[in-house]
CSV table of C-alpha atoms and ligand atoms in Angstrom, one decimal:
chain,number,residue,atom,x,y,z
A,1,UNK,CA,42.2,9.8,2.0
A,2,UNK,CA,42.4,11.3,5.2
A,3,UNK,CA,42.1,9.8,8.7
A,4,UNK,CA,38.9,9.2,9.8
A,5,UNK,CA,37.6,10.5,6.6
A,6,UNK,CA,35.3,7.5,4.5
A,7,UNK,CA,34.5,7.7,1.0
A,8,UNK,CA,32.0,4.8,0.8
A,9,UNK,CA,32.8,4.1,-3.2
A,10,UNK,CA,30.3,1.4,-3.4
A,11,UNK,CA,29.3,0.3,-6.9
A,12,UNK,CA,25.0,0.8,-5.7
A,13,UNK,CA,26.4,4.0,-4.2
A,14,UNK,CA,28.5,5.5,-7.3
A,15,UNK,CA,25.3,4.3,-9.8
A,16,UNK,CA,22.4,6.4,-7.7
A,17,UNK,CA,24.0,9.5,-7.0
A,18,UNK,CA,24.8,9.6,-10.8
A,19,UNK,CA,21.0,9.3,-10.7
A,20,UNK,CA,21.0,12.4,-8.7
A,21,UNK,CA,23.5,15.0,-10.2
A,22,UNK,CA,22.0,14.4,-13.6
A,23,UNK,CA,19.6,17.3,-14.1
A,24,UNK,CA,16.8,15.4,-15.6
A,25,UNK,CA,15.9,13.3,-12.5
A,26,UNK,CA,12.5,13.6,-11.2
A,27,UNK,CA,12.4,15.3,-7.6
A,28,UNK,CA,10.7,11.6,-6.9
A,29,UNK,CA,13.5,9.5,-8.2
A,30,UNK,CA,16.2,12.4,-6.6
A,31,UNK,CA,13.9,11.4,-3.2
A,32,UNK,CA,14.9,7.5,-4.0
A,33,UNK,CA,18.1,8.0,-4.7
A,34,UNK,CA,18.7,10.3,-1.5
A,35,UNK,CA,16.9,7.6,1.0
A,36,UNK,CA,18.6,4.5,-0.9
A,37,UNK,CA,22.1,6.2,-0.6
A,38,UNK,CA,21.1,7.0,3.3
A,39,UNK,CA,20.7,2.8,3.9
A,40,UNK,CA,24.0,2.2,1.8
A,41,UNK,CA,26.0,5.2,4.4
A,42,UNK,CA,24.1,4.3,7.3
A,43,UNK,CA,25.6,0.7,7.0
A,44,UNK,CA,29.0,1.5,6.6
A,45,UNK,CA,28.9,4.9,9.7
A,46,UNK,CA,27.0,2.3,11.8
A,47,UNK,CA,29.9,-0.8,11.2
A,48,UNK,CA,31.9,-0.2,14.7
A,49,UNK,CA,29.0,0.2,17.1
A,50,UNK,CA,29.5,-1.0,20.4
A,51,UNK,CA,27.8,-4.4,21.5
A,52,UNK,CA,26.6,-6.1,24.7
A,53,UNK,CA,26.0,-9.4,25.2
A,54,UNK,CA,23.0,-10.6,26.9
A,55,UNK,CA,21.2,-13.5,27.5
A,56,UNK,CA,18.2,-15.4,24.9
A,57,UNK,CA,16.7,-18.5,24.6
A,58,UNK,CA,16.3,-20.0,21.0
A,59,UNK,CA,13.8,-23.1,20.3
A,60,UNK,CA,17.0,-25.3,20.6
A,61,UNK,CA,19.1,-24.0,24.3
A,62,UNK,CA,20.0,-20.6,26.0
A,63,UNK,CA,22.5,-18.8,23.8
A,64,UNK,CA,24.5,-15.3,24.6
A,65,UNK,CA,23.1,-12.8,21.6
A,66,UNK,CA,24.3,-9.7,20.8
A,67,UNK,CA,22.9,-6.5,20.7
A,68,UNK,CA,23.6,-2.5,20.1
A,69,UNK,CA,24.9,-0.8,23.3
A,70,UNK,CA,24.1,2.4,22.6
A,71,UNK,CA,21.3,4.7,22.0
A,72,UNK,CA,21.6,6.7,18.6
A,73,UNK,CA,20.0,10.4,18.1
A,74,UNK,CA,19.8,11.3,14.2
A,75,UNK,CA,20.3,15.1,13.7
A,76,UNK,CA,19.2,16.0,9.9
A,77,UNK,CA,20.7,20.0,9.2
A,78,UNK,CA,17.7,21.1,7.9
A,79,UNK,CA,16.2,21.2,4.8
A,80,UNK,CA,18.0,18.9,2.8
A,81,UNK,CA,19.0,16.6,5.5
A,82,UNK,CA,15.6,15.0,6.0
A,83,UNK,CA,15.8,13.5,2.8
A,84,UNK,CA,18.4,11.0,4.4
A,85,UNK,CA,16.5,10.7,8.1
A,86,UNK,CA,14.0,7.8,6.9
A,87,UNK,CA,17.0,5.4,6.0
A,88,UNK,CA,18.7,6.1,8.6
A,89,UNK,CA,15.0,5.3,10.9
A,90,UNK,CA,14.8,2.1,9.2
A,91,UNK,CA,18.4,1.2,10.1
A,92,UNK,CA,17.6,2.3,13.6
A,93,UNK,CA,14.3,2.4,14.5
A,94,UNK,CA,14.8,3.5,18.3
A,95,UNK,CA,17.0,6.5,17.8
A,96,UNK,CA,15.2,9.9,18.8
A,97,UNK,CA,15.9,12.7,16.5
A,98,UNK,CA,16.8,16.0,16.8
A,99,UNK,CA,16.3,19.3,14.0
A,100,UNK,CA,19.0,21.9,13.4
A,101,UNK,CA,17.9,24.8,11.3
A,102,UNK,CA,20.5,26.4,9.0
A,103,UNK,CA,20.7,27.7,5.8
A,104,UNK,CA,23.6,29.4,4.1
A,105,UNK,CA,23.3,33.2,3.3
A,106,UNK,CA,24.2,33.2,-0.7
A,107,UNK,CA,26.6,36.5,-0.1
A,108,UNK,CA,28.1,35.2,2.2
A,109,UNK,CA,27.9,31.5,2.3
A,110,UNK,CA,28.1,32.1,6.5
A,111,UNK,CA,25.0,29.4,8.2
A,112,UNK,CA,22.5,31.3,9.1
A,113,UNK,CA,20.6,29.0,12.4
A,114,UNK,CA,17.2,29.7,13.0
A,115,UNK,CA,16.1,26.1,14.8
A,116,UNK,CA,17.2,23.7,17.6
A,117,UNK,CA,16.1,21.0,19.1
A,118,UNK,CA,17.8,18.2,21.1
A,119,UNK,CA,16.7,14.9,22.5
A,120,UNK,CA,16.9,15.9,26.6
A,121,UNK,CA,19.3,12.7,26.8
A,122,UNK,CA,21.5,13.7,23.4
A,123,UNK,CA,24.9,13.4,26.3
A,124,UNK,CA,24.4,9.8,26.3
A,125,UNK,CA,23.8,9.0,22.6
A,126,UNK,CA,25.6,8.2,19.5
A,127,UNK,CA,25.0,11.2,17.3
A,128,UNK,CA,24.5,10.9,13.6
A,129,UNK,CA,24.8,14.1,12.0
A,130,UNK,CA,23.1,14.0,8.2
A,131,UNK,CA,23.1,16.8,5.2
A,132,UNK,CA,23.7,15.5,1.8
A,133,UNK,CA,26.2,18.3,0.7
A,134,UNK,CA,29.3,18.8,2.6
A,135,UNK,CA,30.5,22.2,1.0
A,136,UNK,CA,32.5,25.1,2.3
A,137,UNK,CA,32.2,23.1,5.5
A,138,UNK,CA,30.2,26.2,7.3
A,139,UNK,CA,27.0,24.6,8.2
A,140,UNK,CA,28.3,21.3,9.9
A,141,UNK,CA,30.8,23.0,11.6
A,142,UNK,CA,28.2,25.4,13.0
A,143,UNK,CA,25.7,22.6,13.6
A,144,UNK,CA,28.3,20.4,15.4
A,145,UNK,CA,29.3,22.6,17.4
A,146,UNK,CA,25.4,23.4,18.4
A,147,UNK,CA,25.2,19.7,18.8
A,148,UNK,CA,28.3,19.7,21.4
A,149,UNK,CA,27.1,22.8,23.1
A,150,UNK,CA,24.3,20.3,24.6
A,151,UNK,CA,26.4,17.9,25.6
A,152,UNK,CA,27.3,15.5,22.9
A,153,UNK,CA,30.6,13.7,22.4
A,154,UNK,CA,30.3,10.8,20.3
A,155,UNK,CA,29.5,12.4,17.0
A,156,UNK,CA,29.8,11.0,13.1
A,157,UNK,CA,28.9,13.2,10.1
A,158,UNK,CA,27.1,11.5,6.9
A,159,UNK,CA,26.8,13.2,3.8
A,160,UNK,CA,26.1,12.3,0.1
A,161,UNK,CA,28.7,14.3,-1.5
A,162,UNK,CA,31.9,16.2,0.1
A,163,UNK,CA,34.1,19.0,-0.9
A,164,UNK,CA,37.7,18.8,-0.3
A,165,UNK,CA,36.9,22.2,1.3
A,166,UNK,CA,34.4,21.0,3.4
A,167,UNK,CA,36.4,18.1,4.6
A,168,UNK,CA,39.1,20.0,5.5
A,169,UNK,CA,37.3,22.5,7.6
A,170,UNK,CA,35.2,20.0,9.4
A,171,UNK,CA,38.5,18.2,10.4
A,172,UNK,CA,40.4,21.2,11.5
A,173,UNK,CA,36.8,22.3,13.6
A,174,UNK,CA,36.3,18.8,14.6
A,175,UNK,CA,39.2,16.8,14.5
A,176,UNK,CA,37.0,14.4,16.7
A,177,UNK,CA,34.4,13.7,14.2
A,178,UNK,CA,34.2,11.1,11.2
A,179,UNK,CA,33.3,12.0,8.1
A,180,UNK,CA,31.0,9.5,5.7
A,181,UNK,CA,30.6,10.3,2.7
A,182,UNK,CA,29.1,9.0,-1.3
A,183,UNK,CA,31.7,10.5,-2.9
A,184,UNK,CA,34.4,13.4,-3.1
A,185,UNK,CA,34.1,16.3,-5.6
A,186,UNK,CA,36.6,18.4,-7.5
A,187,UNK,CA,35.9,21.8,-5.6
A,188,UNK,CA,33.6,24.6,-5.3
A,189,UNK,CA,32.6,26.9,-7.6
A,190,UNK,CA,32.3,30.6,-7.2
A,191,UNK,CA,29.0,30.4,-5.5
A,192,UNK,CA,29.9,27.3,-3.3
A,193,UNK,CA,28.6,25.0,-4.9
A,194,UNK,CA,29.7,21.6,-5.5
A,195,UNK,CA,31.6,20.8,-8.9
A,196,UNK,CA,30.5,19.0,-10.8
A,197,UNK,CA,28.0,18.1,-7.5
A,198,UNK,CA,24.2,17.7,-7.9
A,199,UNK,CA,23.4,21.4,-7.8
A,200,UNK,CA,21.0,22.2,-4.4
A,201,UNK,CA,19.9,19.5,-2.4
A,202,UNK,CA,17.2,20.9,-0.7
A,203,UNK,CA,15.4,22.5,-3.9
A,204,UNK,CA,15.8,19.6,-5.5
A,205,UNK,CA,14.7,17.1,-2.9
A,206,UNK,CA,11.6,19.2,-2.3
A,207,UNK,CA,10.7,20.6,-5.6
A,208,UNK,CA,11.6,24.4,-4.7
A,209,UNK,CA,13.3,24.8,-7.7
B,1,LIG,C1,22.8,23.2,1.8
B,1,LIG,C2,23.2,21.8,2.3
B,1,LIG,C3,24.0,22.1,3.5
B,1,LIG,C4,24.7,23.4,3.1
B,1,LIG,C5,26.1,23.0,2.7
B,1,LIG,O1,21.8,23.8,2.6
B,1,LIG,O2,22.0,21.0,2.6
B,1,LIG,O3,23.3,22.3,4.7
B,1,LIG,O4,24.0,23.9,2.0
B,1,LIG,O5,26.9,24.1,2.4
B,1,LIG,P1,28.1,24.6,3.3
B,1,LIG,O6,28.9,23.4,3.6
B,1,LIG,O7,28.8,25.6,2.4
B,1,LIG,O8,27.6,25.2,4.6
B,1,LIG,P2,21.1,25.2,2.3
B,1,LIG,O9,21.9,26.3,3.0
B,1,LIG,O10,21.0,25.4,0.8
B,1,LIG,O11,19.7,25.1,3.0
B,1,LIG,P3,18.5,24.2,2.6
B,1,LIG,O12,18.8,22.8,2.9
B,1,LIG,O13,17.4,24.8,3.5
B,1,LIG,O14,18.2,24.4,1.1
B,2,LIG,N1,24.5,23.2,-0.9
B,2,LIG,C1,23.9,22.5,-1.9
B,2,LIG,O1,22.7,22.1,-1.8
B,2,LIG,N2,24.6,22.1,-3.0
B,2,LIG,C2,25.9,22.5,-3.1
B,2,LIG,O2,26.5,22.2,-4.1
B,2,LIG,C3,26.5,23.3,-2.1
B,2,LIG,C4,25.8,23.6,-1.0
């Protein structure tokens, strides 16, 4: 696999998103699967934060304890990213969270944007970019780079499942950013979508179908 590429093929992670590409799944256990799979990612794309060491006192004597040193901002790409921003909250219940808007035009596959909105402070955080579908690669390019335009330099990017297409246009956009991932697909299909994939995440996650 590439540098700075992860394909988290955890045993939990491999069993629920079969959950998820098989067509029969209830849009309530595709919703499990979706936030169950965000805690698994979350763990691993969280695993080199930075510490600092401060002072506590336990019942027994005074101790140096560790903590997080800095503050996170989640950034789901709207729709189908919400479906992994409650994981990721319960991992990190102080991050602040920001919403990008895009949605890919089906001629074209190009990202449309039509929302944005930053924590004031996103400079100084730890960004956490999430979409479950990593595809042509158009959307977290353009959301990135939305994202950097305020500031940003410490980004990661989590998805369910990736495309090598996607991968290797987010890497030649963003060379600076990792990519965490479920798992890697074949390819796209004619429509670019993910083979064999899960189909849409969004209509699927919200019952748009
Ligand atoms: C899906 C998905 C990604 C995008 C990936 O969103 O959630 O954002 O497609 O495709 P790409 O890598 O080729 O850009 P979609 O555009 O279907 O919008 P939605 O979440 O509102 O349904
Ligand atoms: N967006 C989706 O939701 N699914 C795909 O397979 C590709 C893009």
């Amino acid at each position: 696999m590439e540098e700075r590429v992860y394909a988290i093929n955890h045993p939990l992670i491999q069993h629920k998103l079969s959950i998820m590409r098989d067509k029969n799944t209830s849009v309530k256990d595709f919703r499990s699967c979706a936030y169950e799979i965000g805690l698994l990612l979350g763990y691993e794309a969280t695993h080199d934060m930075e510490l600092e060491e401060y002072e506590i006192e336990t019942p027994i004597q005074k101790t140096v304890a560790k903590r997080t040193k800095r503050k996170v901002a989640l950034v789901p790409i709207l729709r189908a990213g919400l479906g992994m921003v409650d994981a990721m909250m319960e991992l990190i219940p102080a991050a602040k969270i920001g919403h990008i808007g895009l949605y890919r035009n089906e001629k074209t596959l190009e990202p449309v944007e039509y929302y944005c909105k930053m924590p004031t402070d996103i400079e100084e955080r730890e960004v956490l970019v999430l979409d479950p579908m990593l595809a042509t690669g158009g959307s977290a390019k353009d959301a990135i780079s939305m994202i950097k335009k305020r500031g940003a330099k410490n980004i990661k990017f989590i998805c369910i499942i990736a495309a090598p297409d996607g991968i290797k246009a987010l890497r030649e956009a963003h060379p600076d950013v990792d990519i965490y991932c479920g798992a890697v697909d074949e390819r796209l299909n004619e429509h670019g979508y993910i083979v064999p994939g899960l189909g849409d995440a969004g209509d699927r996650l919200f019952g748009t179908l």
